[in-house]
Amino acid sequence: MLEDLSIKDFALIDSASVEFGSGFTVLSGETGAGKSLLIGALTFLLGGKAGVEQIRSGAHESSVSGTFYLGNAPSSLRELKDDDEPLTAFEWLSLHGIEAEDNRVLLRRVIRENGKSGAWIGSTPVTRADLAEFSSFLIDIHGQHEHQSLMKVSEHRKFLDSYAGLTEKVAEFTSLYSELVSKRKILDEMNSDDRDKAQKIDFLTFAVKEISEAKLKPNEDTELDEEETKLSSFEKLFSDVEAINSALSDGEGGAVVSLLKKARVFADSASASDKSLQKLTERLDSAFYELSDISEEYKSYASSLVFDPDRLREVQERQTLIYNLKKKYASSVNAPIAEVISYLEKAQARLEELDGSSNKKENLEKEIAELGKKVYIEAKKISDARKVAAQKMSAGVVQILSTLGMNGTRFSVHVAEKQGNEITQKCGPYGIDDIEFLISANPGQPLQPLAKIASGGELSRVMLSLKTILCQADESGESTVGTMIFDEIDTGIGGEVAVSIGSHLKKLAKNRQVLCITHLASIAVYADNQIKIEKGVSGGMTQTHVREISGEERVSEIARMLSGDSASSESLEHARSMLSKFGGEN
């Protein structure tokens, strides 16, 4: 139950603090006074959309806070995990690590001029989504736009499923149905790909055969390039090596090694005379031995050099083969040979997949058949439950409509099985039923679609009836919201109909808090509490003020609602009479 609401700098409201009692409370005021601003502020607090246009002109931020009484806390709570669905406000708080104080919570939300907003439950910051989710356990707001949901046949199913307690079960069915649709899509793709599959198998088989027969080795392309360079440059290579050998040991005028050998003799003699030359002599010795070794290796290499034109031809043919394979199966002819080897491995794996796709297709067909049966069985269960609930719901709405000035009206929740042969044709994401509300407001007239023939006033009363029976269906459940708000429920009605609606709201408020914005005195007189919204000008600024009224002030407001005249004795007397007659009803 909403106990109090504090508003600061919201739209035209400078500052307002309102306390709400239990039972039935009406909010009244002249047209344009800003009655809907109060509901707008409350909607904002409960997680509605926020925008800088909601900030009062001249202010830097808007803020709204409210205290909610949650009722008596249960003796124990279920142990919930993060993915569990909370069923009550207490379970939601427990799941999010928030504690209620004296079974109450304070909600607060602000919107700043930079567009940023903040929200809190108690002292804990929460997201807008969290705030909206939690507040759904507290308040059910019925706005005038909700009448339009009755004009959408697709929305009728939601009302019936909610009444029948099938919402969660239907959500599970939707998931199951989506799985079936997904698998059928995969099967369709398999069937349409059969021709492409044969072409892919032929191509991949050829590629695997061609690459496998080449018997490629890692880094083979690099090694072949080096060998081809050596073989194709044989004459120059042989000439260079001979020149090196001549310079080192066989050259005219004394080769390097021979000259170093002579120099060692003189170096030994010189170091014998001057010990400081010993290190240089040792370095000369090292150079002599190193060059002697190099000379021998060059001679050995020269003796092994043999020109092999057959081997050169083999290398070049192998290079051409690898070039062509890279051109087909690598990113470029300059790519490493590893790319061709990798392509072979992938092609072999893909062939295995395609070869095994027939088995996969058979298995998928079996899965679809089994899943289809399961979907249809679950859809039938839901349909049977809907048909039972539809009869009760129809009777309940008719009974309530008879008390709302629509005596003799017939109302039917029509449940018809979808047409089709295949399971996916007979079913939709919400089952096998087409659901539509039918009504006959005049005796002797046949039932016709509600969306086509109902007037605004009739829609208001049908919606009120639906809200009432949904509450009755949930009366024993812990998830029942403590507060219901009706914004402009009196659209298109008046006279005795308004009286019956006021009486109905009064009865509805016996077990929960009911708030209602109305401009009709016939409804307002039934209220346990009345709040007046007024617009005025202060300091050159238009402002909206909110306050509770009682006693003679309430009599005056009822008189204004009756005739537009809050001062005439006739209007005042009429107002007192109505308050006396209806205000004390139980």
Coordinates of C-alpha atoms in Angstrom, one line a residue:
M1 CA 0.0 0.0 0.0
L2 CA 1.2 3.5 -0.9
E3 CA 1.4 5.5 2.4
D4 CA 2.9 8.8 1.2
L5 CA 4.3 10.5 -1.8
S6 CA 6.7 13.5 -1.9
I7 CA 7.2 15.4 -5.1
K8 CA 9.8 18.2 -5.8
D9 CA 10.1 20.2 -9.0
F10 CA 8.2 17.8 -11.1
A11 CA 6.5 19.4 -14.2
L12 CA 4.2 22.1 -12.7
I13 CA 4.5 20.8 -9.1
D14 CA 6.9 22.9 -7.0
S15 CA 6.6 20.9 -3.9
A16 CA 3.9 18.5 -2.7
S17 CA 3.6 15.9 0.1
V18 CA 0.6 13.7 0.2
E19 CA -0.4 10.9 2.6
F20 CA -2.7 8.1 1.4
G21 CA -5.0 6.1 3.5
S22 CA -6.3 2.6 2.9
G23 CA -9.5 1.9 1.1
F24 CA -10.8 4.0 -1.8
T25 CA -9.2 7.4 -2.5
V26 CA -10.3 9.7 -5.4
L27 CA -8.2 12.5 -6.9
S28 CA -10.3 15.4 -8.3
G29 CA -9.8 18.9 -9.6
E30 CA -10.8 21.1 -12.5
T31 CA -9.9 20.2 -16.0
G32 CA -6.3 21.2 -16.6
A33 CA -5.5 21.4 -13.0
G34 CA -2.9 18.7 -13.3
K35 CA -4.6 15.5 -12.0
S36 CA -2.6 13.4 -14.3
L37 CA 0.6 15.0 -13.1
L38 CA 0.3 13.1 -9.8
I39 CA 0.0 9.8 -11.6
G40 CA 2.8 10.9 -13.9
A41 CA 5.0 11.5 -10.9
L42 CA 4.1 8.2 -9.4
T43 CA 4.7 6.4 -12.7
F44 CA 8.2 8.1 -12.8
L45 CA 8.9 6.9 -9.3
L46 CA 7.9 3.3 -10.3
G47 CA 10.4 3.1 -13.1
G48 CA 8.7 4.9 -16.0
K49 CA 10.6 6.8 -18.6
A50 CA 12.5 9.9 -17.5
G51 CA 13.2 13.1 -19.4
V52 CA 14.5 16.5 -18.7
E53 CA 11.1 17.9 -19.8
Q54 CA 9.8 16.6 -16.5
I55 CA 11.9 19.0 -14.5
R56 CA 10.0 22.1 -13.4
S57 CA 11.0 25.3 -15.2
G58 CA 13.9 27.0 -13.4
A59 CA 14.8 23.9 -11.3
H60 CA 17.9 21.7 -11.8
E61 CA 16.4 18.4 -11.0
S62 CA 13.1 16.6 -10.2
S63 CA 12.7 14.1 -7.4
V64 CA 9.9 11.9 -6.3
S65 CA 9.9 9.5 -3.3
G66 CA 7.2 7.3 -1.8
T67 CA 6.8 5.0 1.2
F68 CA 5.1 1.6 0.6
Y69 CA 3.8 -0.8 3.2
L70 CA 4.3 -4.4 2.1
G71 CA 2.0 -6.1 4.5
N72 CA 3.1 -8.6 7.1
A73 CA 6.4 -10.3 6.3
P74 CA 6.2 -14.1 5.8
S75 CA 7.6 -16.3 8.5
S76 CA 10.1 -17.8 6.0
L77 CA 11.2 -17.1 2.5
R78 CA 12.2 -19.5 -0.3
E79 CA 16.0 -19.7 -0.9
L80 CA 16.3 -18.1 -4.3
K81 CA 19.2 -18.3 -6.8
D82 CA 20.1 -15.5 -9.2
D83 CA 18.1 -17.0 -12.0
D84 CA 15.0 -17.8 -9.9
E85 CA 11.8 -15.7 -10.4
P86 CA 10.7 -13.9 -7.2
L87 CA 7.0 -14.2 -6.5
T88 CA 6.6 -11.5 -3.9
A89 CA 8.0 -8.1 -3.0
F90 CA 9.7 -9.7 0.0
E91 CA 11.3 -12.4 -2.2
W92 CA 12.6 -9.7 -4.6
L93 CA 14.1 -7.7 -1.8
S94 CA 15.8 -10.8 -0.3
L95 CA 17.2 -11.8 -3.7
H96 CA 18.7 -8.4 -4.1
G97 CA 20.1 -8.1 -0.6
I98 CA 17.7 -5.3 0.5
E99 CA 15.9 -5.3 3.8
A100 CA 12.5 -3.7 4.6
E101 CA 12.2 -1.6 7.7
D102 CA 9.0 -2.3 9.7
N103 CA 7.7 -4.1 6.5
R104 CA 8.1 -0.8 4.6
V105 CA 10.3 0.4 1.8
L106 CA 11.2 3.9 0.6
L107 CA 11.5 4.4 -3.1
R108 CA 13.2 7.5 -4.5
R109 CA 14.1 8.6 -8.0
V110 CA 15.6 11.8 -9.5
I111 CA 16.1 13.2 -13.0
R112 CA 18.8 15.9 -13.4
E113 CA 19.0 18.6 -16.0
N114 CA 22.0 16.8 -17.7
G115 CA 19.6 13.9 -18.4
K116 CA 21.1 11.6 -15.9
S117 CA 18.7 9.9 -13.4
G118 CA 19.2 7.9 -10.3
A119 CA 16.9 5.4 -8.3
W120 CA 17.0 3.9 -4.9
I121 CA 15.1 1.3 -2.9
G122 CA 15.8 2.2 0.7
S123 CA 19.5 3.2 0.7
T124 CA 20.4 0.8 -2.1
P125 CA 21.0 2.3 -5.6
V126 CA 19.1 0.3 -8.3
T127 CA 18.6 0.5 -12.1
R128 CA 15.5 1.7 -13.7
A129 CA 14.7 -1.9 -14.8
D130 CA 15.1 -3.1 -11.2
L131 CA 12.8 -0.4 -9.9
A132 CA 10.1 -1.2 -12.5
E133 CA 10.4 -4.9 -11.7
F134 CA 10.1 -4.4 -8.0
S135 CA 7.3 -1.9 -8.2
S136 CA 5.2 -4.4 -10.2
F137 CA 4.6 -6.2 -6.9
L138 CA 3.3 -2.9 -5.4
I139 CA 1.0 -1.1 -7.8
D140 CA -1.1 -1.8 -10.8
I141 CA -1.8 1.4 -12.8
H142 CA -4.7 1.3 -15.2
G143 CA -4.5 4.3 -17.5
Q144 CA -6.9 5.4 -20.2
H145 CA -4.6 4.1 -22.9
E146 CA -5.2 0.6 -21.6
H147 CA -8.7 0.7 -23.0
Q148 CA -7.0 0.5 -26.3
S149 CA -5.5 -2.9 -25.4
L150 CA -9.0 -4.2 -25.6
M151 CA -9.1 -3.1 -29.2
K152 CA -6.1 -5.4 -30.0
V153 CA -7.2 -9.0 -30.3
S154 CA -3.7 -10.1 -29.6
E155 CA -4.0 -8.7 -26.1
H156 CA -7.1 -10.7 -25.2
R157 CA -4.9 -13.9 -24.8
K158 CA -2.8 -12.2 -22.2
F159 CA -5.9 -11.3 -20.1
L160 CA -7.2 -14.9 -20.3
D161 CA -3.8 -16.5 -19.5
S162 CA -3.3 -14.2 -16.6
Y163 CA -6.8 -15.1 -15.2
A164 CA -6.1 -18.8 -15.8
G165 CA -2.6 -18.6 -14.1
L166 CA -1.0 -19.8 -17.4
T167 CA 1.4 -16.9 -18.1
E168 CA 4.5 -18.7 -16.9
K169 CA 3.4 -22.0 -18.6
V170 CA 2.8 -20.2 -21.9
A171 CA 6.2 -18.6 -21.7
E172 CA 7.7 -22.1 -21.3
F173 CA 5.7 -23.3 -24.3
T174 CA 6.9 -20.3 -26.3
S175 CA 10.5 -21.4 -25.7
L176 CA 9.7 -25.0 -26.7
Y177 CA 7.9 -23.8 -29.8
S178 CA 10.8 -21.6 -30.8
E179 CA 13.1 -24.6 -30.5
L180 CA 10.9 -26.5 -32.9
V181 CA 10.8 -23.6 -35.4
S182 CA 14.6 -23.3 -35.2
K183 CA 15.1 -27.1 -35.9
R184 CA 12.7 -27.0 -38.8
K185 CA 14.6 -24.1 -40.3
I186 CA 17.8 -26.0 -40.1
L187 CA 16.2 -29.0 -41.8
D188 CA 14.8 -26.8 -44.6
E189 CA 18.3 -25.5 -45.1
M190 CA 19.7 -29.0 -45.2
N191 CA 17.1 -30.0 -47.9
S192 CA 17.8 -26.9 -50.0
D193 CA 21.5 -27.5 -49.7
D194 CA 21.5 -31.1 -51.0
R195 CA 22.5 -30.0 -54.6
D196 CA 25.1 -27.6 -53.3
K197 CA 26.4 -30.3 -51.0
A198 CA 27.1 -32.7 -53.9
Q199 CA 29.1 -30.0 -55.7
K200 CA 31.0 -29.2 -52.6
I201 CA 31.9 -32.9 -52.0
D202 CA 33.2 -33.2 -55.6
F203 CA 35.3 -30.1 -55.3
L204 CA 36.7 -31.0 -51.8
T205 CA 37.4 -34.6 -52.9
F206 CA 39.5 -33.4 -55.9
A207 CA 41.3 -30.9 -53.7
V208 CA 42.2 -33.5 -51.0
K209 CA 43.4 -35.9 -53.7
E210 CA 45.5 -33.3 -55.5
I211 CA 47.2 -32.0 -52.3
S212 CA 47.7 -35.4 -50.8
E213 CA 49.4 -36.8 -53.9
A214 CA 51.8 -33.9 -53.7
K215 CA 53.1 -35.1 -50.4
L216 CA 54.1 -31.7 -49.2
K217 CA 56.5 -31.1 -46.4
P218 CA 56.6 -28.2 -44.0
N219 CA 59.1 -25.5 -45.3
E220 CA 59.6 -27.4 -48.5
D221 CA 59.1 -24.4 -50.6
T222 CA 61.9 -22.4 -48.8
E223 CA 64.3 -25.4 -49.1
L224 CA 63.6 -25.8 -52.8
D225 CA 64.1 -22.1 -53.5
E226 CA 67.6 -22.3 -51.8
E227 CA 68.5 -25.5 -53.8
E228 CA 67.3 -24.0 -57.1
T229 CA 69.4 -20.9 -56.6
K230 CA 72.5 -23.1 -55.9
L231 CA 72.0 -25.3 -59.0
S232 CA 71.1 -22.6 -61.4
S233 CA 74.2 -20.6 -60.3
F234 CA 76.7 -23.5 -60.5
E235 CA 79.2 -22.0 -62.8
K236 CA 79.5 -18.7 -60.9
L237 CA 79.6 -20.6 -57.6
F238 CA 82.4 -22.9 -58.8
S239 CA 84.4 -20.0 -60.1
D240 CA 84.0 -18.1 -56.8
V241 CA 85.1 -21.0 -54.7
E242 CA 88.2 -21.6 -57.0
A243 CA 89.1 -18.0 -56.6
I244 CA 88.9 -18.3 -52.8
N245 CA 91.1 -21.4 -52.8
S246 CA 93.7 -19.7 -55.0
A247 CA 93.8 -16.7 -52.7
L248 CA 94.1 -18.8 -49.6
S249 CA 96.7 -21.4 -50.7
D250 CA 97.4 -21.7 -54.4
G251 CA 97.8 -18.1 -55.7
E252 CA 100.7 -16.7 -57.5
G253 CA 103.0 -14.4 -55.5
G254 CA 102.3 -16.3 -52.3
A255 CA 98.9 -17.3 -51.0
V256 CA 97.5 -16.0 -47.7
V257 CA 98.1 -19.2 -45.7
S258 CA 101.7 -19.5 -47.0
L259 CA 102.5 -15.9 -46.2
L260 CA 101.0 -16.3 -42.7
K261 CA 103.2 -19.4 -42.2
K262 CA 106.3 -17.4 -43.0
A263 CA 105.1 -14.5 -40.8
R264 CA 104.8 -16.9 -37.8
V265 CA 108.5 -17.7 -38.0
F266 CA 109.4 -14.1 -37.7
A267 CA 106.8 -13.5 -35.0
D268 CA 108.2 -16.3 -32.8
S269 CA 111.7 -14.8 -33.2
A270 CA 110.5 -11.2 -32.4
S271 CA 108.6 -12.3 -29.3
A272 CA 111.7 -14.2 -28.1
S273 CA 113.5 -10.9 -28.1
D274 CA 110.5 -8.9 -26.7
K275 CA 108.1 -10.6 -24.5
S276 CA 105.5 -7.8 -25.0
L277 CA 104.9 -9.2 -28.5
Q278 CA 103.8 -12.6 -27.1
K279 CA 100.1 -11.8 -27.3
L280 CA 100.3 -10.5 -30.9
T281 CA 102.2 -13.7 -31.8
E282 CA 99.4 -15.8 -30.3
R283 CA 96.8 -13.9 -32.3
L284 CA 98.8 -14.4 -35.5
D285 CA 98.9 -18.2 -34.7
S286 CA 95.1 -18.2 -34.2
A287 CA 94.6 -16.4 -37.5
F288 CA 96.9 -18.9 -39.3
Y289 CA 95.1 -22.0 -37.9
E290 CA 91.7 -20.5 -38.6
L291 CA 92.5 -19.6 -42.2
S292 CA 94.2 -23.0 -42.7
D293 CA 91.0 -24.7 -41.5
I294 CA 88.9 -22.4 -43.8
S295 CA 91.1 -23.2 -46.7
E296 CA 90.8 -27.0 -46.2
E297 CA 87.0 -26.7 -46.0
Y298 CA 86.8 -24.7 -49.2
K299 CA 89.0 -27.3 -50.9
S300 CA 86.7 -30.0 -49.7
Y301 CA 83.6 -28.1 -50.8
A302 CA 85.1 -27.5 -54.2
S303 CA 85.8 -31.2 -54.7
S304 CA 82.1 -32.0 -53.8
L305 CA 80.7 -29.6 -56.4
V306 CA 79.1 -31.5 -59.2
F307 CA 76.7 -30.0 -61.7
D308 CA 73.5 -32.1 -61.9
P309 CA 71.1 -30.8 -64.6
D310 CA 68.6 -33.6 -63.8
R311 CA 68.3 -32.5 -60.2
L312 CA 67.8 -28.9 -61.3
R313 CA 65.0 -29.9 -63.5
E314 CA 63.4 -31.9 -60.7
V315 CA 63.6 -29.0 -58.3
Q316 CA 62.1 -26.6 -60.8
E317 CA 59.2 -29.0 -61.6
R318 CA 58.5 -29.4 -57.9
Q319 CA 58.5 -25.6 -57.5
T320 CA 56.0 -25.3 -60.3
L321 CA 53.7 -27.9 -58.7
I322 CA 53.8 -26.0 -55.4
Y323 CA 53.2 -22.7 -57.1
N324 CA 50.1 -24.1 -58.7
L325 CA 48.8 -25.5 -55.4
K326 CA 49.3 -22.2 -53.7
K327 CA 47.5 -20.4 -56.5
K328 CA 44.5 -22.7 -55.9
Y329 CA 44.5 -23.3 -52.1
A330 CA 46.5 -20.5 -50.5
S331 CA 45.9 -16.8 -50.0
S332 CA 48.5 -16.0 -52.6
V333 CA 51.4 -17.6 -54.6
N334 CA 53.8 -16.0 -52.1
A335 CA 52.0 -17.5 -49.1
P336 CA 53.9 -20.1 -47.0
I337 CA 53.3 -23.8 -47.9
A338 CA 51.7 -24.2 -44.5
E339 CA 48.5 -22.6 -45.9
V340 CA 48.1 -25.4 -48.5
I341 CA 48.7 -28.0 -45.8
S342 CA 46.1 -26.3 -43.6
Y343 CA 43.6 -26.2 -46.4
L344 CA 44.1 -30.0 -46.9
E345 CA 43.3 -30.6 -43.2
K346 CA 40.2 -28.4 -43.3
A347 CA 39.0 -30.0 -46.5
Q348 CA 39.3 -33.4 -45.0
A349 CA 37.3 -32.4 -41.9
R350 CA 34.6 -30.7 -44.0
L351 CA 34.3 -33.9 -46.1
E352 CA 33.7 -35.9 -43.0
E353 CA 31.0 -33.5 -41.9
L354 CA 29.3 -33.6 -45.3
D355 CA 29.6 -37.4 -45.5
G356 CA 28.0 -37.6 -42.0
S357 CA 25.3 -35.0 -42.8
S358 CA 22.9 -37.7 -44.0
N359 CA 22.9 -39.2 -40.5
K360 CA 22.6 -35.8 -39.0
K361 CA 19.6 -35.1 -41.2
E362 CA 17.9 -38.4 -40.2
N363 CA 18.6 -37.6 -36.5
L364 CA 17.2 -34.1 -36.9
E365 CA 14.0 -35.4 -38.5
K366 CA 13.5 -37.7 -35.6
E367 CA 14.1 -34.8 -33.1
I368 CA 11.6 -32.6 -35.0
A369 CA 9.0 -35.4 -35.0
E370 CA 9.4 -36.0 -31.2
L371 CA 9.5 -32.3 -30.4
G372 CA 6.5 -31.6 -32.6
K373 CA 4.5 -34.2 -30.6
K374 CA 5.6 -32.6 -27.4
V375 CA 4.7 -29.1 -28.6
Y376 CA 1.2 -30.3 -29.6
I377 CA 0.6 -32.1 -26.4
E378 CA 1.6 -29.1 -24.3
A379 CA -0.5 -26.8 -26.6
K380 CA -3.5 -29.0 -26.0
K381 CA -3.0 -28.9 -22.3
I382 CA -2.9 -25.1 -22.4
S383 CA -5.9 -25.0 -24.7
D384 CA -8.0 -27.2 -22.4
A385 CA -7.1 -25.0 -19.4
R386 CA -7.9 -21.9 -21.4
K387 CA -11.4 -23.2 -22.3
V388 CA -12.2 -24.0 -18.7
A389 CA -11.0 -20.6 -17.6
A390 CA -12.7 -18.8 -20.5
Q391 CA -16.2 -20.0 -19.2
K392 CA -15.5 -18.9 -15.7
M393 CA -14.0 -15.6 -16.9
S394 CA -17.0 -14.9 -19.2
A395 CA -19.4 -15.5 -16.4
G396 CA -17.4 -13.4 -14.0
V397 CA -17.3 -10.4 -16.4
V398 CA -21.0 -10.7 -17.1
Q399 CA -21.8 -10.7 -13.4
I400 CA -19.6 -7.6 -12.8
L401 CA -21.0 -5.8 -15.8
S402 CA -24.5 -6.3 -14.5
T403 CA -23.5 -4.2 -11.5
L404 CA -22.0 -1.5 -13.7
G405 CA -25.1 -0.6 -15.5
M406 CA -24.8 -3.2 -18.3
N407 CA -27.5 -5.6 -17.1
G408 CA -28.4 -8.1 -19.9
T409 CA -25.0 -7.8 -21.5
R410 CA -23.5 -11.0 -22.8
F411 CA -19.8 -11.4 -22.8
S412 CA -17.8 -14.4 -24.1
V413 CA -14.1 -15.3 -24.1
H414 CA -14.1 -17.1 -27.4
V415 CA -11.4 -19.8 -27.7
A416 CA -11.0 -21.5 -31.1
E417 CA -8.4 -23.9 -32.4
K418 CA -6.2 -22.6 -35.2
Q419 CA -6.7 -24.0 -38.7
G420 CA -4.0 -26.1 -40.4
N421 CA -2.6 -29.6 -40.9
E422 CA 1.0 -29.3 -39.8
I423 CA 1.8 -28.8 -36.2
T424 CA 3.6 -25.5 -37.0
Q425 CA 0.5 -24.4 -38.9
K426 CA -1.9 -25.3 -36.1
C427 CA 0.4 -23.8 -33.4
G428 CA 1.7 -20.4 -32.9
P429 CA 4.3 -19.2 -30.3
Y430 CA 1.4 -19.0 -27.7
G431 CA -0.4 -22.3 -28.5
I432 CA -3.1 -23.6 -30.8
D433 CA -5.8 -21.1 -29.8
D434 CA -7.2 -18.0 -31.4
I435 CA -8.7 -16.0 -28.5
E436 CA -11.1 -13.0 -28.8
F437 CA -13.5 -11.2 -26.6
L438 CA -17.1 -11.1 -27.9
I439 CA -19.9 -8.9 -26.5
S440 CA -23.6 -8.3 -27.0
A441 CA -24.6 -5.1 -25.1
N442 CA -28.2 -5.3 -26.3
P443 CA -30.6 -8.2 -25.6
G444 CA -31.4 -10.2 -28.8
Q445 CA -28.3 -9.1 -30.6
P446 CA -25.6 -11.7 -31.5
L447 CA -22.2 -11.8 -29.9
Q448 CA -19.8 -9.7 -31.9
P449 CA -16.1 -8.8 -31.6
L450 CA -15.6 -6.4 -28.7
A451 CA -12.9 -4.5 -30.6
K452 CA -15.4 -3.6 -33.4
I453 CA -18.6 -2.6 -31.6
A454 CA -17.9 -1.4 -28.0
S455 CA -18.1 2.2 -27.1
G456 CA -15.6 4.1 -24.9
G457 CA -17.8 3.8 -21.9
E458 CA -18.4 0.1 -22.5
L459 CA -14.7 -0.5 -22.9
S460 CA -14.0 1.3 -19.6
R461 CA -16.5 -1.0 -17.8
V462 CA -15.2 -4.1 -19.5
M463 CA -11.7 -3.2 -18.5
L464 CA -12.8 -2.6 -14.9
S465 CA -14.5 -5.9 -14.9
L466 CA -11.4 -7.7 -16.2
K467 CA -9.2 -5.9 -13.6
T468 CA -11.6 -7.0 -10.9
I469 CA -11.8 -10.7 -11.8
L470 CA -8.0 -10.8 -12.2
C471 CA -7.7 -9.6 -8.7
Q472 CA -10.3 -12.1 -7.5
A473 CA -8.5 -14.9 -9.2
D474 CA -5.3 -13.8 -7.4
E475 CA -7.0 -13.0 -4.1
S476 CA -5.4 -15.9 -2.3
G477 CA -2.0 -15.5 -3.9
E478 CA 0.9 -13.8 -2.2
S479 CA 1.7 -11.8 -5.4
T480 CA -1.5 -9.7 -5.2
V481 CA -0.5 -6.0 -5.6
G482 CA -1.6 -3.9 -2.6
T483 CA -2.6 -0.8 -4.7
M484 CA -4.7 -0.3 -7.8
I485 CA -4.8 3.0 -9.6
F486 CA -7.5 4.0 -12.2
D487 CA -6.8 7.0 -14.3
E488 CA -9.9 8.4 -16.1
I489 CA -11.9 5.2 -15.6
D490 CA -15.0 7.3 -16.1
T491 CA -14.4 8.1 -19.8
G492 CA -17.6 8.1 -21.7
I493 CA -20.0 7.4 -18.8
G494 CA -22.3 9.3 -16.5
G495 CA -25.5 9.1 -14.5
E496 CA -26.4 5.7 -12.9
V497 CA -23.5 4.0 -14.6
A498 CA -21.1 6.3 -12.7
V499 CA -22.9 5.5 -9.5
S500 CA -22.5 1.8 -10.1
I501 CA -18.8 2.2 -10.9
G502 CA -18.3 4.2 -7.8
S503 CA -20.0 1.5 -5.8
H504 CA -17.9 -1.2 -7.5
L505 CA -14.6 0.6 -6.8
K506 CA -15.7 1.0 -3.1
K507 CA -16.2 -2.8 -2.9
L508 CA -13.0 -3.5 -4.7
A509 CA -11.2 -1.3 -2.1
K510 CA -12.2 -3.5 0.8
N511 CA -9.2 -5.8 0.3
R512 CA -6.7 -3.4 -1.3
Q513 CA -6.0 0.3 -1.7
V514 CA -7.7 1.9 -4.7
L515 CA -6.8 5.3 -6.1
C516 CA -9.0 6.8 -8.9
I517 CA -8.8 10.1 -10.9
T518 CA -12.3 11.2 -11.7
H519 CA -14.3 14.2 -12.7
L520 CA -17.6 12.6 -11.7
A521 CA -19.2 13.4 -8.3
S522 CA -21.1 10.1 -8.6
I523 CA -17.9 8.2 -8.2
A524 CA -16.1 10.6 -5.9
V525 CA -18.8 10.4 -3.2
Y526 CA -18.0 6.7 -2.6
A527 CA -14.4 7.5 -1.7
D528 CA -13.0 7.0 1.8
N529 CA -10.5 9.8 1.1
Q530 CA -10.4 12.6 -1.4
I531 CA -7.4 14.6 -2.7
K532 CA -7.8 17.8 -4.6
I533 CA -5.4 19.0 -7.3
E534 CA -5.4 22.7 -8.0
K535 CA -3.5 25.0 -10.4
G536 CA -2.5 28.5 -9.4
V537 CA 0.0 31.2 -10.2
S538 CA 2.7 32.3 -7.7
G539 CA 5.6 34.6 -8.5
G540 CA 4.6 34.6 -12.1
M541 CA 5.0 30.9 -12.3
T542 CA 2.1 28.4 -12.8
Q543 CA 2.1 25.7 -10.1
T544 CA 0.0 22.7 -9.3
H545 CA -0.9 22.0 -5.6
V546 CA -2.0 18.7 -4.1
R547 CA -3.8 18.3 -0.8
E548 CA -6.3 16.1 1.0
I549 CA -9.7 17.6 1.7
S550 CA -12.5 16.7 4.1
G551 CA -15.5 18.1 5.8
E552 CA -17.1 21.2 4.3
E553 CA -14.2 21.6 1.9
R554 CA -15.0 18.2 0.4
V555 CA -18.7 19.1 0.3
S556 CA -17.8 22.2 -1.7
E557 CA -15.6 20.1 -4.1
I558 CA -18.4 17.6 -4.7
A559 CA -20.7 20.5 -5.4
R560 CA -18.3 21.8 -8.0
M561 CA -18.1 18.4 -9.6
L562 CA -21.9 18.2 -9.7
S563 CA -22.8 21.5 -11.3
G564 CA -19.6 23.5 -11.7
D565 CA -20.9 25.7 -8.8
S566 CA -19.3 25.2 -5.4
A567 CA -21.1 28.0 -3.7
S568 CA -24.9 27.6 -4.4
S569 CA -27.0 26.2 -1.6
E570 CA -28.7 23.8 -4.0
S571 CA -25.3 22.3 -5.1
L572 CA -24.0 22.1 -1.6
E573 CA -27.2 20.5 -0.3
H574 CA -27.1 18.0 -3.2
A575 CA -23.4 17.2 -2.4
R576 CA -24.1 16.6 1.3
S577 CA -27.0 14.4 0.4
M578 CA -24.8 12.2 -1.9
L579 CA -22.0 12.0 0.6
S580 CA -24.4 11.0 3.3
K581 CA -26.0 8.4 1.1
F582 CA -23.0 6.8 -0.6
G583 CA -20.0 7.9 1.4
G584 CA -20.7 5.5 4.3
E585 CA -21.4 2.4 2.2
N586 CA -19.6 -0.7 2.9

